[in-house]
JSON list of C-alpha atoms in Angstrom, two decimals:
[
{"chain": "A", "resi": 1, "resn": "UNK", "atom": "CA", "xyz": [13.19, 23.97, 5.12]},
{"chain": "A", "resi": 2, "resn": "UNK", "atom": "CA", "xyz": [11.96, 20.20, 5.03]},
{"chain": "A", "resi": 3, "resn": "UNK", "atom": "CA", "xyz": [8.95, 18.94, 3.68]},
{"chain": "A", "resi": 4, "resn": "UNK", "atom": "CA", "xyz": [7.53, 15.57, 3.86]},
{"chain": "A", "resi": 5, "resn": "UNK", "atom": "CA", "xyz": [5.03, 14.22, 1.65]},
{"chain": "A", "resi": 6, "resn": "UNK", "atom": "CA", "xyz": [2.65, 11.09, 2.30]},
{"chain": "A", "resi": 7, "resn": "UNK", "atom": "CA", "xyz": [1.92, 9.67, -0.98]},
{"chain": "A", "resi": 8, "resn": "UNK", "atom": "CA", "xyz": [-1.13, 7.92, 0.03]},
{"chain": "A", "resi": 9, "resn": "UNK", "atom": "CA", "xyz": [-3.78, 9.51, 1.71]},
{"chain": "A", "resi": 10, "resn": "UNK", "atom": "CA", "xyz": [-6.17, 6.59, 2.46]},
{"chain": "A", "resi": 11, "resn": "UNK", "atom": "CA", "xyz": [-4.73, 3.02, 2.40]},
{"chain": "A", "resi": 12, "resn": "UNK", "atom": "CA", "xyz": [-7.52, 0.38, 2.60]},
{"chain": "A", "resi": 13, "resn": "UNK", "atom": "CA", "xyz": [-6.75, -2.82, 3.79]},
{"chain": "A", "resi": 14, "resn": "UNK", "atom": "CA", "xyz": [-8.07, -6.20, 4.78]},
{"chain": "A", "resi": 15, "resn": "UNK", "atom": "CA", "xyz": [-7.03, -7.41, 8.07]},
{"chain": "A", "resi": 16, "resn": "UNK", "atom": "CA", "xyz": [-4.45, -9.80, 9.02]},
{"chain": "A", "resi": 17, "resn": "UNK", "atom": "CA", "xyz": [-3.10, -8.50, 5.92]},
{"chain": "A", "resi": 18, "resn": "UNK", "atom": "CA", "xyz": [0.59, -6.61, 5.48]},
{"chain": "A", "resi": 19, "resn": "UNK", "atom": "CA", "xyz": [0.94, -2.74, 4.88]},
{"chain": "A", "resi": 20, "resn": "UNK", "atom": "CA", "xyz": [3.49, -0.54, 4.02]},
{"chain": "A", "resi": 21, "resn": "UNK", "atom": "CA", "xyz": [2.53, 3.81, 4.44]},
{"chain": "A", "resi": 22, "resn": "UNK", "atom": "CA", "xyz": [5.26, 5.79, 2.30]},
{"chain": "A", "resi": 23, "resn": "UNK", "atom": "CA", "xyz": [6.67, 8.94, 3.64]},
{"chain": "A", "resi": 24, "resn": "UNK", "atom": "CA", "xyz": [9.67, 10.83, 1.64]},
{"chain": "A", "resi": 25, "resn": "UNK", "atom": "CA", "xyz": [10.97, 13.85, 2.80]},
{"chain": "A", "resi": 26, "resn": "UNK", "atom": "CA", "xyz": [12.85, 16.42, 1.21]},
{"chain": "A", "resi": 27, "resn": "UNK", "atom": "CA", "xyz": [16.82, 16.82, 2.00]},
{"chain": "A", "resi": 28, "resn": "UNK", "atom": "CA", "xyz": [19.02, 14.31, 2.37]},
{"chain": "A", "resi": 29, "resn": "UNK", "atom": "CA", "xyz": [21.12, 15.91, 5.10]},
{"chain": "A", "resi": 30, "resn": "UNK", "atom": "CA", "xyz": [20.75, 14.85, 8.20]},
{"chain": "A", "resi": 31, "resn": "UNK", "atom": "CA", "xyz": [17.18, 14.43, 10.16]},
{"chain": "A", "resi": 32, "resn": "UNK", "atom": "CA", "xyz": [15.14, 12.82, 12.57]},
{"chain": "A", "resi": 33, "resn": "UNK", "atom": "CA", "xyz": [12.18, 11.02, 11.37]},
{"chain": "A", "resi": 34, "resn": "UNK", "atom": "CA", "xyz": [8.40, 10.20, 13.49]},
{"chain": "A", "resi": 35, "resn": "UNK", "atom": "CA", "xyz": [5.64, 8.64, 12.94]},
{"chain": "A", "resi": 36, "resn": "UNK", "atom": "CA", "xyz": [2.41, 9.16, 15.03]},
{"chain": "A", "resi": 37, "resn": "UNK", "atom": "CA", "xyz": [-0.78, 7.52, 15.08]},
{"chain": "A", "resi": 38, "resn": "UNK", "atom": "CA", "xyz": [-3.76, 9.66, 15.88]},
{"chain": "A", "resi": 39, "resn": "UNK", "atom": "CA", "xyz": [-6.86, 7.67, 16.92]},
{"chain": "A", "resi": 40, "resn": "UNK", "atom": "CA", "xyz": [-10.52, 9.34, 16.02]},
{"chain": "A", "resi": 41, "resn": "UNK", "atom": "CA", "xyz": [-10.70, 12.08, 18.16]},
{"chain": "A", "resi": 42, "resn": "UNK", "atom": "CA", "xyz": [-7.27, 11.32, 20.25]},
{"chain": "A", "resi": 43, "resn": "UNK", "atom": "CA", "xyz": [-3.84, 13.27, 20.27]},
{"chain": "A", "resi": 44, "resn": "UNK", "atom": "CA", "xyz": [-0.98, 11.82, 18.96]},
{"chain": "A", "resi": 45, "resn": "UNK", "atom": "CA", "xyz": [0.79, 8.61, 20.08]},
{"chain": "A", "resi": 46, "resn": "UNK", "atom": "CA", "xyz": [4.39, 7.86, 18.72]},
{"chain": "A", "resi": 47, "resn": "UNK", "atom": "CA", "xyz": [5.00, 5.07, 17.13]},
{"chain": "A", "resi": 48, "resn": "UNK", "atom": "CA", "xyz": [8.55, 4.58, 16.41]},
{"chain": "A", "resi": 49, "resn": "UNK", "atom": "CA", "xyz": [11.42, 7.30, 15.79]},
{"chain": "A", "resi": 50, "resn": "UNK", "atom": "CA", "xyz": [14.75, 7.22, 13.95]},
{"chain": "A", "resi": 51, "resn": "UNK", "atom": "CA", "xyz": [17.26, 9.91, 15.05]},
{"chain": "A", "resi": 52, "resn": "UNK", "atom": "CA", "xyz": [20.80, 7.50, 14.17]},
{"chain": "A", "resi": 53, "resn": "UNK", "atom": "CA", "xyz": [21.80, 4.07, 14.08]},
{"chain": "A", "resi": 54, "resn": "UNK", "atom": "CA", "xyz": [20.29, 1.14, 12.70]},
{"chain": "A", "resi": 55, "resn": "UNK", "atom": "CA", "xyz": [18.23, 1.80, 9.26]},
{"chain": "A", "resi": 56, "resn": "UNK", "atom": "CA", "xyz": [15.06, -0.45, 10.93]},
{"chain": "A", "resi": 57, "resn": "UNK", "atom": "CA", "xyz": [13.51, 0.66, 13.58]},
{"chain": "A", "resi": 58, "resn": "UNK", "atom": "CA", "xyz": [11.09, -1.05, 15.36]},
{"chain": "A", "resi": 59, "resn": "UNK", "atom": "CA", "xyz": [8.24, 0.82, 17.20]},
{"chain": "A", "resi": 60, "resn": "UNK", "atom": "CA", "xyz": [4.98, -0.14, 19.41]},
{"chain": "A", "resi": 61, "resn": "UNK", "atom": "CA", "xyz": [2.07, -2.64, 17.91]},
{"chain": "A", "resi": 62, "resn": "UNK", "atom": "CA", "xyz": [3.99, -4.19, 16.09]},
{"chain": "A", "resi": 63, "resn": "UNK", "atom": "CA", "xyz": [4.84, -1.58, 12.81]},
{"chain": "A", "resi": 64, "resn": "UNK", "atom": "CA", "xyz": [8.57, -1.11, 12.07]},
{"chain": "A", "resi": 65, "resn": "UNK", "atom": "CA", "xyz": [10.23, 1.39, 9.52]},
{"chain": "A", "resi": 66, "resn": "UNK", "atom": "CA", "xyz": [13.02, 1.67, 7.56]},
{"chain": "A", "resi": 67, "resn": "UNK", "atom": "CA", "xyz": [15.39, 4.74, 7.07]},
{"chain": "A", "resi": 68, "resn": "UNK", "atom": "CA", "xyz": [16.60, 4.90, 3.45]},
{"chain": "A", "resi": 69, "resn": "UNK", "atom": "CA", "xyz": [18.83, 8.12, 3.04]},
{"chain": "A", "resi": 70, "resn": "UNK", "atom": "CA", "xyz": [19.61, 7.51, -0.51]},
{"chain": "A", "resi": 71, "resn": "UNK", "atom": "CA", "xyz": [15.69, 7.86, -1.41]},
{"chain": "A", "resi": 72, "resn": "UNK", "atom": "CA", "xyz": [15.16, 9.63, 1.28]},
{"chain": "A", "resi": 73, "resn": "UNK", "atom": "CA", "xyz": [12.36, 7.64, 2.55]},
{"chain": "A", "resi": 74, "resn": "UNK", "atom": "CA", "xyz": [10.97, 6.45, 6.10]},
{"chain": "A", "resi": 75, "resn": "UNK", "atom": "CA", "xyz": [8.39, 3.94, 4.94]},
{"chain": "A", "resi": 76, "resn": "UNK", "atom": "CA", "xyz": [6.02, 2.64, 7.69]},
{"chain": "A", "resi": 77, "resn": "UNK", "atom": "CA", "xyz": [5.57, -1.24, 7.93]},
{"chain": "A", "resi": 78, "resn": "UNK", "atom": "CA", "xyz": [3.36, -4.08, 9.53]},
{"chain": "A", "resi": 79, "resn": "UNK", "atom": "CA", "xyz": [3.24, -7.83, 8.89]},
{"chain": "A", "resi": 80, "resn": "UNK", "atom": "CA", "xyz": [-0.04, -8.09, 9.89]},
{"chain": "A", "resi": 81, "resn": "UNK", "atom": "CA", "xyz": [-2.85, -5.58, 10.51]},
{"chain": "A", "resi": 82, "resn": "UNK", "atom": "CA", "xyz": [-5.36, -5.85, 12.97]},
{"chain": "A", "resi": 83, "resn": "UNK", "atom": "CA", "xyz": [-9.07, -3.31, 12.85]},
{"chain": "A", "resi": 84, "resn": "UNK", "atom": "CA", "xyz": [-7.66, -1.81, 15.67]},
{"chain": "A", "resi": 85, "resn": "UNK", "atom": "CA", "xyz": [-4.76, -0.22, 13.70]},
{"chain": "A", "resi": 86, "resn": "UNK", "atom": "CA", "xyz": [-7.01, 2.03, 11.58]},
{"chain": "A", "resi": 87, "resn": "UNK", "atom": "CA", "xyz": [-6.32, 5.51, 12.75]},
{"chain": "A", "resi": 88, "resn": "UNK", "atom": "CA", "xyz": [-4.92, 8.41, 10.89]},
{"chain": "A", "resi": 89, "resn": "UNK", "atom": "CA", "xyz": [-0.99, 7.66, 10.80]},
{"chain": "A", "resi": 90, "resn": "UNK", "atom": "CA", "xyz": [1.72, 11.14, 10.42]},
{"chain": "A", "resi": 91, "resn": "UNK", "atom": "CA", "xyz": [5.45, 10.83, 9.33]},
{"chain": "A", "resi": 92, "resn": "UNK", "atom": "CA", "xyz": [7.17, 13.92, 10.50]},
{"chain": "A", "resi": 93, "resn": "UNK", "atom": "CA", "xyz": [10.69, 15.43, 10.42]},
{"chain": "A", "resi": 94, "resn": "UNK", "atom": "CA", "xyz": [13.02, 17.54, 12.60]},
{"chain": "A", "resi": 95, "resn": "UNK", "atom": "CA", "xyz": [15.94, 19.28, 11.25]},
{"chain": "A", "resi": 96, "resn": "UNK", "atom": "CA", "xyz": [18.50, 19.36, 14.21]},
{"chain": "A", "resi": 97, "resn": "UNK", "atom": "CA", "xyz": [21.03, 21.11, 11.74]},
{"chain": "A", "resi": 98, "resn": "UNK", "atom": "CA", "xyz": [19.40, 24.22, 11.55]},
{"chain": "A", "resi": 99, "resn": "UNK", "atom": "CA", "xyz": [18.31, 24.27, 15.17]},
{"chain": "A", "resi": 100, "resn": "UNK", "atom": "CA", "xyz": [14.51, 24.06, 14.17]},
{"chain": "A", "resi": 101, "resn": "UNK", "atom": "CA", "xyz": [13.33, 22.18, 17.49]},
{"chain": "A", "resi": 102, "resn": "UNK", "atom": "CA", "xyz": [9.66, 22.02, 15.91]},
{"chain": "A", "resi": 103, "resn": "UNK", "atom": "CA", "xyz": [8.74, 18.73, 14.33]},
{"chain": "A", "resi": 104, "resn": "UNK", "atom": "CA", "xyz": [7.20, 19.34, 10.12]},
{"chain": "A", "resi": 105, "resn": "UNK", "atom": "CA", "xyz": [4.08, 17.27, 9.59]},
{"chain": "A", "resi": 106, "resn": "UNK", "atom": "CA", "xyz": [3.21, 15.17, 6.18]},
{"chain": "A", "resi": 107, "resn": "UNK", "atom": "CA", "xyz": [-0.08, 15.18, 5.19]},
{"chain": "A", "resi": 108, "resn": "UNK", "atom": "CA", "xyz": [-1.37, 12.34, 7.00]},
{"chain": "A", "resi": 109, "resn": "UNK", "atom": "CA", "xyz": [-2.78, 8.77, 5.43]},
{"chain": "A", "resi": 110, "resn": "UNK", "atom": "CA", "xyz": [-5.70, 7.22, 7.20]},
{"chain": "A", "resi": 111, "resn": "UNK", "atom": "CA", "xyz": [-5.25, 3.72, 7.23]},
{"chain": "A", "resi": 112, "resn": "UNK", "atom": "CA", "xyz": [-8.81, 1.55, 6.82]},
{"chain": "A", "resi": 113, "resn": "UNK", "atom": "CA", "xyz": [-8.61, -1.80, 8.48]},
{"chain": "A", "resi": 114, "resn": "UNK", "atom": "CA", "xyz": [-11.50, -3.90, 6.93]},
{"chain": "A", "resi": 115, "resn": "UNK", "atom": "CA", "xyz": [-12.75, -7.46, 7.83]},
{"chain": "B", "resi": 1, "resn": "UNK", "atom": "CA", "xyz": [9.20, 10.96, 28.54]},
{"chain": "B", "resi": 2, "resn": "UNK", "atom": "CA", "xyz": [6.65, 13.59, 29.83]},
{"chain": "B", "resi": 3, "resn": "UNK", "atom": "CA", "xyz": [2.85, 13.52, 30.48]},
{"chain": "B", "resi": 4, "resn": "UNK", "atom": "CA", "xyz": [0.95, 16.30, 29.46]},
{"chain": "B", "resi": 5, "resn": "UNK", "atom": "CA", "xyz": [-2.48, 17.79, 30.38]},
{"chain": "B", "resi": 6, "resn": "UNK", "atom": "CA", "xyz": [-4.33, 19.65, 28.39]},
{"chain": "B", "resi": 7, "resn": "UNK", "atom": "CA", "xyz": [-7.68, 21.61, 29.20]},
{"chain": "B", "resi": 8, "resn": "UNK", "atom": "CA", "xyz": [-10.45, 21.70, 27.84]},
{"chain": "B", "resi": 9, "resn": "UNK", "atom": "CA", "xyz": [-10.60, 18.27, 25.85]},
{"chain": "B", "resi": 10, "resn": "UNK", "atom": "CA", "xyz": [-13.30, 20.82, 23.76]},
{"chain": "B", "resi": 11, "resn": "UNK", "atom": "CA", "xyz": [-15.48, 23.91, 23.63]},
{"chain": "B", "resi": 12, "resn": "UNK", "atom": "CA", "xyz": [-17.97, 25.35, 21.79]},
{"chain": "B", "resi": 13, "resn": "UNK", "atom": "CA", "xyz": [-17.71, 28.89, 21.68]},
{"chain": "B", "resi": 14, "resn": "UNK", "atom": "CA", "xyz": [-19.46, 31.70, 20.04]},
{"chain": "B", "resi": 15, "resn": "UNK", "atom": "CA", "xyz": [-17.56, 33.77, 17.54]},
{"chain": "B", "resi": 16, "resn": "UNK", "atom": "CA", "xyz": [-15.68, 36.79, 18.73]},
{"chain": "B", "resi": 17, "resn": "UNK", "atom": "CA", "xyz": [-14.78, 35.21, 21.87]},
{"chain": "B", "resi": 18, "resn": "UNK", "atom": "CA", "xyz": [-11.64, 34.14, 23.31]},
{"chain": "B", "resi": 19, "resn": "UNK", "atom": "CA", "xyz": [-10.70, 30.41, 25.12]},
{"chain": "B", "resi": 20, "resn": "UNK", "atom": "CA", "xyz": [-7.27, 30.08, 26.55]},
{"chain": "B", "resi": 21, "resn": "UNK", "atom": "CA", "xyz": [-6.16, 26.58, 26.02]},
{"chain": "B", "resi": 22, "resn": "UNK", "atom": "CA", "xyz": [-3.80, 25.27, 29.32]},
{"chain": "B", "resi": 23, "resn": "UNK", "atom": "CA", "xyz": [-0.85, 22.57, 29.00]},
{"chain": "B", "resi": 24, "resn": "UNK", "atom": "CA", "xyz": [0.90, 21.12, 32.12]},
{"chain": "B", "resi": 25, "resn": "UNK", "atom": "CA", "xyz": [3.83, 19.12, 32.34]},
{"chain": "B", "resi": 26, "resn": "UNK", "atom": "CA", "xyz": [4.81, 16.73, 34.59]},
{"chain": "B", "resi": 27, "resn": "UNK", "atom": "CA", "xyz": [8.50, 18.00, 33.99]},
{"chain": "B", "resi": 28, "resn": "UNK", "atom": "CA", "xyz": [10.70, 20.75, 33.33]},
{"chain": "B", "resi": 29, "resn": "UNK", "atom": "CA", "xyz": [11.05, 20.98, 29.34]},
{"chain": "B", "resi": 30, "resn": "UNK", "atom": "CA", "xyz": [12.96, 24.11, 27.58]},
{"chain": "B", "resi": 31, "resn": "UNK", "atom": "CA", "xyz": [10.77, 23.91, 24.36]},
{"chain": "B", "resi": 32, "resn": "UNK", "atom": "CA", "xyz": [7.19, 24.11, 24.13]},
{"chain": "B", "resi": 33, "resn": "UNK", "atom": "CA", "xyz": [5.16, 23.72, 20.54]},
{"chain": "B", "resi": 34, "resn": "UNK", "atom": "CA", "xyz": [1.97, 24.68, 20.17]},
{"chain": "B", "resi": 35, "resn": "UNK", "atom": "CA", "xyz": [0.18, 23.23, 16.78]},
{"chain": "B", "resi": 36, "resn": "UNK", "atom": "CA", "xyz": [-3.30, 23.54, 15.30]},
{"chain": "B", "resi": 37, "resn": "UNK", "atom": "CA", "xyz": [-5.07, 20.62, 13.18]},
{"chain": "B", "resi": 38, "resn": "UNK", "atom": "CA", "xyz": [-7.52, 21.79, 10.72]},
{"chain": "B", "resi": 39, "resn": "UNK", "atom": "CA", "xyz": [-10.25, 19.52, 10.28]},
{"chain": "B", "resi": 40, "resn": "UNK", "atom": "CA", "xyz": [-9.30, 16.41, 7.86]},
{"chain": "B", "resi": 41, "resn": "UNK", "atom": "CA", "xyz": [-6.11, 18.53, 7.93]},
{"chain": "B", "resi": 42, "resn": "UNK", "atom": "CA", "xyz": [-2.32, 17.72, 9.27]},
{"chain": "B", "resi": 43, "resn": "UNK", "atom": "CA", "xyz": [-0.56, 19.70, 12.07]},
{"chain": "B", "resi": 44, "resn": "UNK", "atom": "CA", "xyz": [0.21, 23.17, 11.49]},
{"chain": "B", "resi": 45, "resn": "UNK", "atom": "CA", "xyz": [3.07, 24.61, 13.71]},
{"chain": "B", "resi": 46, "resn": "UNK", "atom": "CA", "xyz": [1.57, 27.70, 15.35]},
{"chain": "B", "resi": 47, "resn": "UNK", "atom": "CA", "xyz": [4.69, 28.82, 17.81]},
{"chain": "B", "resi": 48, "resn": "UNK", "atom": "CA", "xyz": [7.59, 27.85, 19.73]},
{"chain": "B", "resi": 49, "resn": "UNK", "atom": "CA", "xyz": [7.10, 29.32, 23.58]},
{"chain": "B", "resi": 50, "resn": "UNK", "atom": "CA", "xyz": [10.26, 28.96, 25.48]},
{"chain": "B", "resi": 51, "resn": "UNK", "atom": "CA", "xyz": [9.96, 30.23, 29.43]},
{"chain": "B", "resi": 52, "resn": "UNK", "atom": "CA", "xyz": [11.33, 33.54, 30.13]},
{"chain": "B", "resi": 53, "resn": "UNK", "atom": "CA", "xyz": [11.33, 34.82, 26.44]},
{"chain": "B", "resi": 54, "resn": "UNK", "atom": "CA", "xyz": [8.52, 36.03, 24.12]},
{"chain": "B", "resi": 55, "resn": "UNK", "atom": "CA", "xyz": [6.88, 33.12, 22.19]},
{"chain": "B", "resi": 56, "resn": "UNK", "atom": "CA", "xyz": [8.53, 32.23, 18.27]},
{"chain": "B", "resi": 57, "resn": "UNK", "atom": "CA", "xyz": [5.60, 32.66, 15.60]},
{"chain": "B", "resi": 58, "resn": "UNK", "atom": "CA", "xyz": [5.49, 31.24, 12.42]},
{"chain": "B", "resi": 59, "resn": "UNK", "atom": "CA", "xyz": [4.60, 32.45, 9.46]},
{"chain": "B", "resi": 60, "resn": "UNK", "atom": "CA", "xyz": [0.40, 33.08, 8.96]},
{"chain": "B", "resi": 61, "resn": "UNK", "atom": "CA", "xyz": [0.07, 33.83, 12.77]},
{"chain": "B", "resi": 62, "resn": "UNK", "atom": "CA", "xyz": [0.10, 36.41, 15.01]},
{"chain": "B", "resi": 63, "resn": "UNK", "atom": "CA", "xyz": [0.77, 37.57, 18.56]},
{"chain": "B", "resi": 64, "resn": "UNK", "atom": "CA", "xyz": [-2.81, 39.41, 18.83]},
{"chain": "B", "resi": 65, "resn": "UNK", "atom": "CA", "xyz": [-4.81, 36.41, 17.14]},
{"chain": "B", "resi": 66, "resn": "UNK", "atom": "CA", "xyz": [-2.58, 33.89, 19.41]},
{"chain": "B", "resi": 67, "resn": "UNK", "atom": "CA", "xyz": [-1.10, 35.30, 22.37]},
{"chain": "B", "resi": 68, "resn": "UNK", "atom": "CA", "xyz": [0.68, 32.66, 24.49]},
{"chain": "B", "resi": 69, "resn": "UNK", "atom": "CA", "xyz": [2.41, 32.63, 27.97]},
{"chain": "B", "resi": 70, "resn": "UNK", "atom": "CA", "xyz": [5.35, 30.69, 29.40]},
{"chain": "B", "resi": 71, "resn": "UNK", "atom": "CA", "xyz": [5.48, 31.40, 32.66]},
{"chain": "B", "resi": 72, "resn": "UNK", "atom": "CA", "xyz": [7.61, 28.59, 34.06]},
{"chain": "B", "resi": 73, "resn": "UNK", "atom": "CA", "xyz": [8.99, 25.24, 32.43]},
{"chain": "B", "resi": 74, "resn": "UNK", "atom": "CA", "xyz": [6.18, 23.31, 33.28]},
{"chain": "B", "resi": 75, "resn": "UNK", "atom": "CA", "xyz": [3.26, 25.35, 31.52]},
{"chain": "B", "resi": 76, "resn": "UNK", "atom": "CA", "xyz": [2.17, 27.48, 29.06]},
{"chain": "B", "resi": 77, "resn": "UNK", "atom": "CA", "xyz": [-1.07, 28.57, 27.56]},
{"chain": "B", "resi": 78, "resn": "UNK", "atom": "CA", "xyz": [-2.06, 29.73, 24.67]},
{"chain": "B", "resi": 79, "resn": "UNK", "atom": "CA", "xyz": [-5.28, 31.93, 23.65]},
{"chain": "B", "resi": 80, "resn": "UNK", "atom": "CA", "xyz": [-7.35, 31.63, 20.59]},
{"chain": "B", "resi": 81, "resn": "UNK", "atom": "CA", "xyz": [-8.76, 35.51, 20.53]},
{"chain": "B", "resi": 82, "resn": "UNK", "atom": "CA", "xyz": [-12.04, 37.30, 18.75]},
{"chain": "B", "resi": 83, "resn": "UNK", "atom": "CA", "xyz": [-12.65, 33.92, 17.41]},
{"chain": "B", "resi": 84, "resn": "UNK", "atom": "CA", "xyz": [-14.50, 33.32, 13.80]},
{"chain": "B", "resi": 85, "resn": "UNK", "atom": "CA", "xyz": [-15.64, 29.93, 12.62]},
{"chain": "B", "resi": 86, "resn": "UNK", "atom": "CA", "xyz": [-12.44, 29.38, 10.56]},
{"chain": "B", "resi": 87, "resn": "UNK", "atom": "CA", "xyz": [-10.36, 28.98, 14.01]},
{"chain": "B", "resi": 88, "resn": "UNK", "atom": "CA", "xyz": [-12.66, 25.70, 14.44]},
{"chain": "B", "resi": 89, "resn": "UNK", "atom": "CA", "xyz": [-10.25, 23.09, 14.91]},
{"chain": "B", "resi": 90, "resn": "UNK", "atom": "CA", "xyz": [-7.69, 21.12, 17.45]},
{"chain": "B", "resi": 91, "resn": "UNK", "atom": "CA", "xyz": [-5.31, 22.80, 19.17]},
{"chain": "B", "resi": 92, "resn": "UNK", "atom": "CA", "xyz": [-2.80, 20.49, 20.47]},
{"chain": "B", "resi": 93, "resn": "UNK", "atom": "CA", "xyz": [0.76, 21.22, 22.54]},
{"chain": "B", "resi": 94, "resn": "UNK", "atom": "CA", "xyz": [3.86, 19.17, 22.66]},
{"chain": "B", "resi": 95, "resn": "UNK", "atom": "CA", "xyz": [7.07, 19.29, 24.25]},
{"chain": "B", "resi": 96, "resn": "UNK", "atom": "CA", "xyz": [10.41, 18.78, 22.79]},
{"chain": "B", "resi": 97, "resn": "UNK", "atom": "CA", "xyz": [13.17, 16.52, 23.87]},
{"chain": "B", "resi": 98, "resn": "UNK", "atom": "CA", "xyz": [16.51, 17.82, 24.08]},
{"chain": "B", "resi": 99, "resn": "UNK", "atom": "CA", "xyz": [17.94, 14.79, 25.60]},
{"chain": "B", "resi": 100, "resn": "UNK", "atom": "CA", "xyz": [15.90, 11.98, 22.82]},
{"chain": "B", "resi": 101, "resn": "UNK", "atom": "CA", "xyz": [13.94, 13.96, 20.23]},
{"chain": "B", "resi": 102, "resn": "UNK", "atom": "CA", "xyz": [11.16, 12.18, 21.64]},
{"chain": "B", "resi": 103, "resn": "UNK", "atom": "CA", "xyz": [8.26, 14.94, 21.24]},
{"chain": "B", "resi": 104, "resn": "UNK", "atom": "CA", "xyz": [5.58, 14.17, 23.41]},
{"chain": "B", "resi": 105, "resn": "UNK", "atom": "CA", "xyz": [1.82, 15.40, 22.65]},
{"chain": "B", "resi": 106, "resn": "UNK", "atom": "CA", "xyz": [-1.03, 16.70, 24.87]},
{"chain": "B", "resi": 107, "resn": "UNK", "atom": "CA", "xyz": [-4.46, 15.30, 24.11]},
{"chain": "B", "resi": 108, "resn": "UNK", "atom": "CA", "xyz": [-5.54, 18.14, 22.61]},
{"chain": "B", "resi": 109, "resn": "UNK", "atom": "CA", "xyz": [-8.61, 20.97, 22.46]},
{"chain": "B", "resi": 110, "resn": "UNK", "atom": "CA", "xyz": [-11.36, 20.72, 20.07]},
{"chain": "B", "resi": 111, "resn": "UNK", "atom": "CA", "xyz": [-12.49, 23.67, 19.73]},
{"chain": "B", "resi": 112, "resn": "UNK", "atom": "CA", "xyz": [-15.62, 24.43, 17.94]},
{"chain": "B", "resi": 113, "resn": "UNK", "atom": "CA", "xyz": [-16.70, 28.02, 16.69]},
{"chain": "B", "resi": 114, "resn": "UNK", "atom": "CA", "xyz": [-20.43, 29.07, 16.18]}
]
């Protein structure tokens, strides 16, 4: 079954500043990778998906990610942060080869956007 | 992709109690996920309900503790029963995309247990 692991779970920042949140998961056959932002007491809003294609993929306000299948990494970019990015921020994973419809959640990494 | 509501936004209920959570869609959808969010935890799948067929559990829960319905492809419910402080938490559903993988979420039920 996959796993995915968050390597960070807090990330402070300053803002206008650039961040990168890691996510690895843990096969290197073929998946489809999320991430979600959760706002204090909000559901989940996605923010960009990769299910084929191009490596990048670019998602809503402004954060991008890039697909690496030989480190089996979906890393979670922006160029510039704003305080209204800080939220709790979930890579997840879907295994369409074994049928598992059900996305598998990483830990999480709450990202602190300071002044 | 699909809307979902989701009632109640929270509760407070008193332990040994039940609350049956609702989730509407705004569309027909095969696969329904129900997940629960521990506090300062990540999403924990609780079951797969697809209409017409019993409900998919995973591994830690159970049909008694978390019965849920399907009745048609636009809803499904599920029910948190003889609740114990250690069910405090969100209970969120989501459908699945067969057509995009895009896997929309409901707003989710905080549920509190006293």
């Amino acid at each position: 079954a996959q796993s995915v692991t968050q390597l960070d779970s807090q990330v402070p920042v300053f803002e206008e500043a650039p961040v990168e949140l890691r996510c690895n998961y843990s096969s290197s056959v073929s998946v489809y990778l999320f991430w979600y932002v959760q706002y204090p007491n909000q559901g989940l809003q996605l923010l960009l998906k990769y299910l084929s294609g191009s490596t990048l993929v670019k998602g809503i306000n402004g954060f991008e990610a890039e697909f690496n299948k030989s480190q089996t990494s979906f890393h979670l970019r922006k160029p510039s942060v704003h305080i209204s990015d800080t939220a709790e921020y979930f890579c997840a994973v879907s295994d369409p080869d074994t049928g598992r419809r059900a996305l598998t959640f990483g830990s999480g990494t709450r990202l602190q956007v300071q002044p | 992709s699909a809307v979902i509501s989701q009632k109640p936004s929270r509760d407070i209920c008193q332990r040994g109690t039940s609350l049956t959570i609702q989730c509407q869609v705004d569309s027909q959808v095969t696969m329904m996920f129900w997940y629960r969010q521990q506090p300062g935890q990540s999403l924990t799948l609780i079951a797969t309900a697809n209409q017409g067929s019993e409900a998919t559990y995973e591994s830690g829960f159970v049909i008694d503790k978390f019965p849920i319905s399907r009745p048609n492809l636009t809803f499904s419910t599920l029910t948190v029963s003889n609740m114990s402080p250690e069910d405090s938490s969100i209970y969120l559903c989501s459908v699945g995309g067969a057509l995009n993988y895009g896997y929309t979420f409901g707003s989710g039920t905080r549920l509190t247990v006293v």
